[in-house]
Short mmCIF file of C-alpha atoms and ligand atoms in Angstrom, two decimals:
data_model
loop_
_atom_site.label_atom_id
_atom_site.label_comp_id
_atom_site.label_asym_id
_atom_site.label_seq_id
_atom_site.Cartn_x
_atom_site.Cartn_y
_atom_site.Cartn_z
CA UNK A 1 38.58 117.62 123.06
CA UNK A 2 41.57 119.11 121.25
CA UNK A 3 42.33 117.83 117.74
CA UNK A 4 45.95 116.69 117.67
CA UNK A 5 48.04 115.07 114.94
CA UNK A 6 51.09 112.84 115.39
CA UNK A 7 52.84 111.20 112.48
CA UNK A 8 56.35 110.76 111.14
CA UNK A 9 58.91 108.89 109.09
CA UNK A 10 62.05 106.87 109.65
CA UNK A 11 65.25 108.64 108.59
CA UNK A 12 66.51 105.67 106.58
CA UNK A 13 66.69 107.58 103.30
CA UNK A 14 65.22 110.49 101.42
CA UNK A 15 61.44 110.55 101.16
CA UNK A 16 59.78 109.12 98.06
CA UNK A 17 56.52 109.68 96.23
CA UNK A 18 54.93 106.82 98.22
CA UNK A 19 55.43 108.85 101.39
CA UNK A 20 54.11 111.88 99.57
CA UNK A 21 50.77 110.41 98.46
CA UNK A 22 50.47 108.11 101.49
CA UNK A 23 50.87 110.75 104.14
CA UNK A 24 52.99 113.84 103.48
CA UNK A 25 50.67 115.64 101.08
CA UNK A 26 47.73 115.10 103.41
CA UNK A 27 49.67 116.42 106.39
CA UNK A 28 50.36 119.67 104.57
CA UNK A 29 46.66 119.99 103.69
CA UNK A 30 45.63 119.28 107.28
CA UNK A 31 48.22 121.74 108.56
CA UNK A 32 46.88 124.48 106.29
CA UNK A 33 43.21 123.66 106.98
CA UNK A 34 43.52 125.28 110.40
CA UNK A 35 41.28 122.55 111.82
CA UNK A 36 43.90 121.12 114.18
CA UNK A 37 44.99 122.49 117.53
CA UNK A 38 48.39 120.86 117.38
CA UNK A 39 50.47 119.09 114.73
CA UNK A 40 53.47 116.96 115.71
CA UNK A 41 55.73 115.58 112.99
CA UNK A 42 58.42 113.20 114.17
CA UNK A 43 61.63 112.03 112.54
CA UNK A 44 61.72 108.51 113.97
CA UNK A 45 65.47 108.00 114.37
CA UNK A 46 65.16 105.72 117.42
CA UNK A 47 62.79 103.48 115.49
CA UNK A 48 65.15 103.50 112.48
CA UNK A 49 67.90 102.21 114.78
CA UNK A 50 65.82 99.14 115.67
CA UNK A 51 66.85 97.58 112.37
CA UNK A 52 69.93 99.70 111.67
CA UNK A 53 71.77 99.33 114.98
CA UNK A 54 75.04 98.65 113.16
CA UNK A 55 74.64 101.66 110.91
CA UNK A 56 73.93 104.72 113.03
CA UNK A 57 75.69 106.92 110.50
CA UNK A 58 72.97 106.16 107.93
CA UNK A 59 70.31 107.35 110.37
CA UNK A 60 72.33 110.40 111.38
CA UNK A 61 72.89 111.46 107.75
CA UNK A 62 69.26 111.09 106.79
CA UNK A 63 67.75 113.28 109.49
CA UNK A 64 68.50 116.42 107.52
CA UNK A 65 67.24 114.79 104.29
CA UNK A 66 63.85 114.04 105.83
CA UNK A 67 63.63 117.53 107.37
CA UNK A 68 64.44 119.11 103.98
CA UNK A 69 61.84 116.93 102.28
CA UNK A 70 59.25 117.91 104.90
CA UNK A 71 59.79 121.60 104.57
CA UNK A 72 60.05 121.55 100.77
CA UNK A 73 56.64 119.84 100.65
CA UNK A 74 55.18 122.67 102.71
CA UNK A 75 55.38 121.59 106.34
CA UNK A 76 55.82 124.88 108.11
CA UNK A 77 57.62 125.07 111.48
CA UNK A 78 55.39 128.01 112.42
CA UNK A 79 52.35 125.73 112.21
CA UNK A 80 53.73 122.23 112.88
CA UNK A 81 56.20 120.99 115.48
CA UNK A 82 59.00 119.14 113.67
CA UNK A 83 61.14 117.09 116.06
CA UNK A 84 63.56 114.18 116.47
CA UNK A 85 62.31 111.13 118.39
CA UNK A 86 65.54 110.29 120.25
CA UNK A 87 65.61 113.74 121.81
CA UNK A 88 62.46 112.97 123.80
CA UNK A 89 63.57 110.41 126.44
CA UNK A 90 60.05 110.47 127.94
CA UNK A 91 58.97 108.32 124.97
CA UNK A 92 61.24 105.45 126.10
CA UNK A 93 59.89 105.66 129.60
CA UNK A 94 56.31 105.39 128.37
CA UNK A 95 57.20 102.44 126.16
CA UNK A 96 58.77 100.65 129.12
CA UNK A 97 55.50 100.78 131.07
CA UNK A 98 53.32 99.92 128.04
CA UNK A 99 55.40 96.76 127.50
CA UNK A 100 53.67 95.26 130.53
CA UNK A 101 50.30 95.64 128.83
CA UNK A 102 51.11 93.70 125.64
CA UNK A 103 51.77 89.99 125.18
CA UNK A 104 54.50 88.46 123.04
CA UNK A 105 51.90 86.54 121.03
CA UNK A 106 50.00 89.75 120.29
CA UNK A 107 53.17 91.28 118.84
CA UNK A 108 53.84 88.12 116.84
CA UNK A 109 50.46 88.48 115.14
CA UNK A 110 51.22 91.98 113.77
CA UNK A 111 51.08 91.50 109.97
CA UNK A 112 53.28 94.49 109.10
CA UNK A 113 56.01 93.37 111.51
CA UNK A 114 55.73 89.83 110.10
CA UNK A 115 56.28 91.08 106.53
CA UNK A 116 59.13 93.35 107.59
CA UNK A 117 60.89 90.53 109.45
CA UNK A 118 60.75 88.41 106.29
CA UNK A 119 61.95 91.30 104.12
CA UNK A 120 64.96 91.89 106.38
CA UNK A 121 65.84 88.18 106.59
CA UNK A 122 65.97 88.36 110.38
CA UNK A 123 64.65 84.80 110.67
CA UNK A 124 65.36 83.83 114.29
CA UNK A 125 67.70 86.71 115.08
CA UNK A 126 65.09 89.44 115.42
CA UNK A 127 66.33 92.34 117.55
CA UNK A 128 64.05 92.78 120.58
CA UNK A 129 63.85 96.51 119.84
CA UNK A 130 62.58 95.84 116.32
CA UNK A 131 60.05 93.28 117.54
CA UNK A 132 58.64 95.76 120.04
CA UNK A 133 58.57 98.84 117.82
CA UNK A 134 54.74 98.82 117.67
CA UNK A 135 54.82 99.51 121.43
CA UNK A 136 57.29 102.31 120.95
CA UNK A 137 54.98 103.72 118.29
CA UNK A 138 52.13 103.62 120.82
CA UNK A 139 54.27 105.81 123.09
CA UNK A 140 54.90 108.29 120.29
CA UNK A 141 51.19 108.58 119.53
CA UNK A 142 49.90 108.69 123.10
CA UNK A 143 52.62 111.02 124.42
CA UNK A 144 51.03 113.77 122.34
CA UNK A 145 47.47 112.65 123.10
CA UNK A 146 47.06 112.40 119.33
CA UNK A 147 43.52 112.07 118.07
CA UNK A 148 44.51 111.69 114.42
CA UNK A 149 47.33 109.73 112.79
CA UNK A 150 47.62 110.38 109.03
CA UNK A 151 49.64 107.45 107.62
CA UNK A 152 49.72 104.85 104.85
CA UNK A 153 47.86 101.53 105.01
CA UNK A 154 50.91 99.61 106.32
CA UNK A 155 50.52 101.51 109.59
CA UNK A 156 47.01 100.22 110.34
CA UNK A 157 48.20 97.45 112.69
CA UNK A 158 50.32 99.97 114.62
CA UNK A 159 47.43 102.32 115.27
CA UNK A 160 45.26 99.33 116.21
CA UNK A 161 47.94 98.19 118.70
CA UNK A 162 48.04 101.71 120.14
CA UNK A 163 44.27 101.75 120.60
CA UNK A 164 44.48 98.44 122.49
CA UNK A 165 47.21 99.77 124.77
CA UNK A 166 45.19 102.92 125.48
CA UNK A 167 42.13 100.85 126.26
CA UNK A 168 44.06 98.53 128.57
CA UNK A 169 45.89 101.38 130.30
CA UNK A 170 42.72 103.36 130.91
CA UNK A 171 40.83 100.37 132.25
CA UNK A 172 43.64 99.34 134.62
CA UNK A 173 44.86 102.74 135.82
CA UNK A 174 41.94 105.07 135.10
CA UNK A 175 41.08 107.38 132.20
CA UNK A 176 44.42 108.96 131.17
CA UNK A 177 45.28 108.31 127.52
CA UNK A 178 43.48 109.20 124.28
CA UNK A 179 42.49 106.60 121.66
CA UNK A 180 43.77 107.75 118.24
CA UNK A 181 42.04 107.39 114.88
CA UNK A 182 43.97 106.47 111.74
CA UNK A 183 43.50 108.78 108.76
CA UNK A 184 44.12 106.87 105.53
CA UNK A 185 44.39 108.37 102.05
CA UNK A 186 40.95 108.52 100.39
CA UNK A 187 42.41 107.71 96.97
CA UNK A 188 42.71 103.90 96.69
CA UNK A 189 45.97 104.12 94.69
CA UNK A 190 47.64 106.11 97.47
CA UNK A 191 47.02 103.62 100.27
CA UNK A 192 50.09 101.63 99.33
CA UNK A 193 51.82 103.00 96.26
CA UNK A 194 53.71 100.22 94.46
CA UNK A 195 57.38 100.52 93.55
CA UNK A 196 58.59 101.27 90.00
CA UNK A 197 59.31 97.52 89.71
CA UNK A 198 55.62 96.74 90.28
CA UNK A 199 56.31 95.26 93.74
CA UNK A 200 53.56 95.72 96.31
CA UNK A 201 55.05 98.74 98.08
CA UNK A 202 57.41 101.52 97.17
CA UNK A 203 59.92 101.32 100.00
CA UNK A 204 63.40 102.62 100.71
CA UNK A 205 64.35 99.10 101.78
CA UNK A 206 63.36 97.66 98.38
CA UNK A 207 65.21 100.21 96.22
CA UNK A 208 62.21 100.77 93.93
CA UNK A 209 61.56 104.42 94.68
CA UNK A 210 61.07 107.72 92.93
CA UNK A 211 62.46 110.23 95.41
CA UNK A 212 60.97 113.67 95.90
CA UNK A 213 64.43 115.13 95.41
CA UNK A 214 65.32 113.17 92.23
CA UNK A 215 66.18 115.49 89.32
CA UNK A 216 64.09 115.56 86.12
CA UNK A 217 66.41 113.26 84.16
CA UNK A 218 66.49 110.62 86.89
CA UNK A 219 62.72 110.63 87.16
CA UNK A 220 62.32 110.32 83.40
CA UNK A 221 64.69 107.32 83.34
CA UNK A 222 62.84 105.67 86.23
CA UNK A 223 59.48 106.19 84.55
CA UNK A 224 60.69 104.87 81.20
CA UNK A 225 61.95 101.71 82.94
CA UNK A 226 58.74 101.18 84.88
CA UNK A 227 56.85 97.92 85.10
CA UNK A 228 53.68 97.86 82.95
CA UNK A 229 51.75 94.91 81.52
CA UNK A 230 54.25 92.20 80.52
CA UNK A 231 51.80 90.85 77.89
CA UNK A 232 51.44 94.22 76.17
CA UNK A 233 54.24 93.69 73.69
CA UNK A 234 53.11 95.34 70.45
CA UNK A 235 51.32 98.71 70.48
CA UNK A 236 48.29 97.03 68.90
CA UNK A 237 48.02 94.45 71.72
CA UNK A 238 45.21 94.96 74.23
CA UNK A 239 46.68 95.92 77.60
CA UNK A 240 45.81 95.51 81.27
CA UNK A 241 45.53 98.53 83.56
CA UNK A 242 45.05 96.60 86.82
CA UNK A 243 48.45 95.92 88.36
CA UNK A 244 50.00 98.18 85.73
CA UNK A 245 52.15 100.51 87.80
CA UNK A 246 52.08 103.38 85.29
CA UNK A 247 48.28 103.52 85.53
CA UNK A 248 48.35 103.16 89.32
CA UNK A 249 50.63 106.22 89.47
CA UNK A 250 48.26 108.10 87.17
CA UNK A 251 45.40 107.15 89.52
CA UNK A 252 47.46 108.58 92.37
CA UNK A 253 48.74 111.77 90.77
CA UNK A 254 46.87 112.82 87.66
CA UNK A 255 44.33 115.66 87.70
CA UNK A 256 41.64 115.91 84.97
CA UNK A 257 42.83 119.32 83.75
CA UNK A 258 46.25 117.84 82.94
CA UNK A 259 44.82 116.07 79.89
CA UNK A 260 44.15 119.37 78.17
CA UNK A 261 47.71 120.46 78.91
CA UNK A 262 49.66 117.34 78.02
CA UNK A 263 47.42 114.81 76.23
CA UNK A 264 44.49 116.65 74.59
CA UNK A 265 43.39 113.59 72.54
CA UNK A 266 41.80 112.24 75.72
CA UNK A 267 39.25 113.92 77.99
CA UNK A 268 40.15 111.99 81.13
CA UNK A 269 41.91 108.98 82.62
CA UNK A 270 39.02 106.61 81.88
CA UNK A 271 39.30 107.34 78.16
CA UNK A 272 43.05 106.75 78.27
CA UNK A 273 42.54 103.46 80.11
CA UNK A 274 39.84 102.34 77.64
CA UNK A 275 42.17 102.93 74.70
CA UNK A 276 44.97 100.99 76.42
CA UNK A 277 42.63 98.09 77.13
CA UNK A 278 41.37 98.02 73.53
CA UNK A 279 44.91 98.04 72.13
CA UNK A 280 46.62 100.62 69.93
CA UNK A 281 48.14 102.72 72.71
CA UNK A 282 51.86 102.32 73.40
CA UNK A 283 53.47 102.32 76.86
CA UNK A 284 55.85 105.13 75.90
CA UNK A 285 53.04 107.59 75.27
CA UNK A 286 51.45 106.83 78.66
CA UNK A 287 54.83 107.04 80.39
CA UNK A 288 55.55 110.43 78.80
CA UNK A 289 52.23 111.68 80.11
CA UNK A 290 53.01 110.35 83.61
CA UNK A 291 56.35 112.11 83.43
CA UNK A 292 54.64 115.47 82.71
CA UNK A 293 52.16 114.89 85.54
CA UNK A 294 54.91 114.06 88.05
CA UNK A 295 57.10 116.95 86.89
CA UNK A 296 54.25 119.37 87.55
CA UNK A 297 53.91 118.06 91.12
CA UNK A 298 57.60 117.68 91.94
CA UNK A 299 59.27 120.68 90.30
CA UNK A 300 58.03 123.24 92.90
CA UNK A 301 59.10 120.86 95.71
CA UNK A 302 62.56 120.53 94.13
CA UNK A 303 62.89 124.32 93.83
CA UNK A 304 61.92 124.90 97.46
CA UNK A 305 64.42 122.25 98.52
CA UNK A 306 67.22 124.06 96.66
CA UNK A 307 66.39 127.24 98.61
CA UNK A 308 66.25 125.41 101.96
CA UNK A 309 69.56 123.63 101.28
CA UNK A 310 71.28 127.05 101.38
CA UNK A 311 70.80 127.34 105.14
CA UNK A 312 71.28 123.95 106.81
CA UNK A 313 72.00 125.38 110.32
CA UNK A 314 68.52 126.95 110.22
CA UNK A 315 66.96 123.50 109.58
CA UNK A 316 68.80 122.05 112.62
CA UNK A 317 67.61 125.04 114.65
CA UNK A 318 64.00 124.27 113.62
CA UNK A 319 64.44 120.65 114.74
CA UNK A 320 66.04 121.69 118.02
CA UNK A 321 63.25 124.12 118.89
CA UNK A 322 60.63 121.57 117.80
CA UNK A 323 62.25 118.89 119.96
CA UNK A 324 62.14 121.21 122.99
CA UNK A 325 58.42 121.85 122.48
CA UNK A 326 57.72 118.16 121.87
CA UNK A 327 59.59 117.24 125.02
CA UNK A 328 57.42 119.51 127.16
CA UNK A 329 54.29 117.89 125.73
CA UNK A 330 55.55 114.34 126.28
CA UNK A 331 56.72 115.17 129.82
CA UNK A 332 53.22 116.36 130.72
CA UNK A 333 51.71 113.06 129.55
CA UNK A 334 54.40 111.00 131.28
CA UNK A 335 53.67 112.75 134.54
CA UNK A 336 49.94 111.98 134.16
CA UNK A 337 50.80 108.35 133.36
CA UNK A 338 52.99 108.03 136.45
CA UNK A 339 50.32 109.61 138.62
CA UNK A 340 47.73 107.18 137.26
CA UNK A 341 50.09 104.24 137.91
CA UNK A 342 50.89 105.63 141.36
CA UNK A 343 54.62 105.73 140.77
CA UNK A 344 54.74 109.34 141.89
CA UNK A 345 56.03 108.59 145.43
CA UNK A 346 57.61 111.94 146.22
CA UNK A 347 54.67 114.04 144.99
CA UNK A 348 52.12 111.97 146.88
CA UNK A 349 51.72 113.57 150.31
CA UNK A 350 48.87 111.16 151.09
CA UNK A 351 51.23 108.21 150.67
CA UNK A 352 53.86 109.67 152.97
CA UNK A 353 51.21 110.51 155.58
CA UNK A 354 49.66 107.02 155.39
CA UNK A 355 53.03 105.29 155.72
CA UNK A 356 53.91 107.50 158.72
CA UNK A 357 50.59 106.57 160.38
CA UNK A 358 51.38 102.89 159.88
CA UNK A 359 54.63 103.16 161.84
CA UNK A 360 53.34 105.43 164.59
CA UNK A 361 53.11 103.87 168.02
P1 ATP B 401 61.57 101.72 105.49
O1 ATP B 401 61.81 100.82 104.33
O2 ATP B 401 62.82 102.24 106.14
O3 ATP B 401 60.55 101.19 106.47
P2 ATP B 401 59.48 103.16 104.20
O4 ATP B 401 59.72 103.57 102.78
O5 ATP B 401 58.60 101.99 104.48
O6 ATP B 401 60.89 103.00 104.85
P3 ATP B 401 58.49 104.60 106.51
O7 ATP B 401 59.36 105.66 107.07
O8 ATP B 401 58.40 103.27 107.16
O9 ATP B 401 58.92 104.41 104.97
O10 ATP B 401 57.00 105.15 106.34
C1 ATP B 401 56.62 106.49 106.65
C2 ATP B 401 55.20 106.81 106.25
O11 ATP B 401 55.01 106.74 104.85
C3 ATP B 401 54.14 105.86 106.84
O12 ATP B 401 53.00 106.63 107.13
C4 ATP B 401 53.84 104.92 105.72
O13 ATP B 401 52.53 104.40 105.81
C5 ATP B 401 53.96 105.83 104.51
N1 ATP B 401 54.39 105.08 103.33
C6 ATP B 401 55.60 104.51 103.14
N2 ATP B 401 55.65 103.90 101.95
C7 ATP B 401 54.44 104.09 101.36
C8 ATP B 401 53.86 103.70 100.10
N3 ATP B 401 54.54 102.99 99.22
N4 ATP B 401 52.56 104.06 99.84
C9 ATP B 401 51.85 104.78 100.73
N5 ATP B 401 52.34 105.17 101.93
C10 ATP B 401 53.62 104.84 102.25
MG1 MG B 402 58.40 101.25 106.69
#
């Protein structure tokens, strides 16, 4: 069986370092590993509209931002198909048929959707499109016959829902769709990177992000204002590293060799943590170190972005070509789906013959 990737992001803002450690960095590694037959990266504008219906301009403006972030992180249109969801109408058609295979109560149990509904204060006025986006996500994944979905932990329920739909579809209509596997970050800190305010998840909707395209000064300010241990008041106080966002970010980003470069008094992160726990290590010193670590990771991305920003029409051309390729792939799957469901009336010569027989003499 072919090894195929499908993943993507909503164009609701620029991408942040949570996206980077949760999914983006891994995608680039997988792309360059040469182990995959096909890599599909989707800008999920139709999904973004499910909770931004009154603000299409926001979605429209952010498509280019996400594409620039992708390519500056190393996604290469020669190796990966970068495309825009709304340009593939076959995805809507698939979703429409999958809707018959999922119950309302099953959707209501989805923990990520539950949290997002609360966060957006939808209460009883939940848009139907938003409520059903896990089904639409199942279309995105299955349209490409994806075997692997590299995403953050919040996407687990979506991939699970997709697997259920595939299972149901195949058992009702015959073996047609492929069950995908989720590929989560192996580093615990990257599963769900917290925001700079210490809140559970860095998220565009919560305004607690460090963006990949932030300049050095902005990042420094954000790091200096970051949530640490509220009980660590004096330098001499013992401090906590669990739930301390600065240390979580170091867990996510820091490489052992960076100590020699930026903080040679310590051999590794464990030694730094031990000192913090004992007391006698100030937040500012740890934050300065984090700043150097992040700068090292983000500066090359920023530079590549500046280059890419010089030719915006080229980026749109990449997305247009990618969308054409993606559409061909999705159309192939849709045709297999319709054959399996026997809604292929005009291609089915057997059907026409059988119906003619019925009305003969
Ligand atoms: P929105 O608030 O509009 O939903 P978001 O910041 O949650 O935006 P998405 O576009 O929903 O971002 O997520 C895209 C991908 O990035 C998904 O694979 C998701 O799991 C991953 N991701 C998003 N935020 C984080 C995070 N804080 N830590 C790890 N992975 C993340
Ligand atoms: Mg999200």
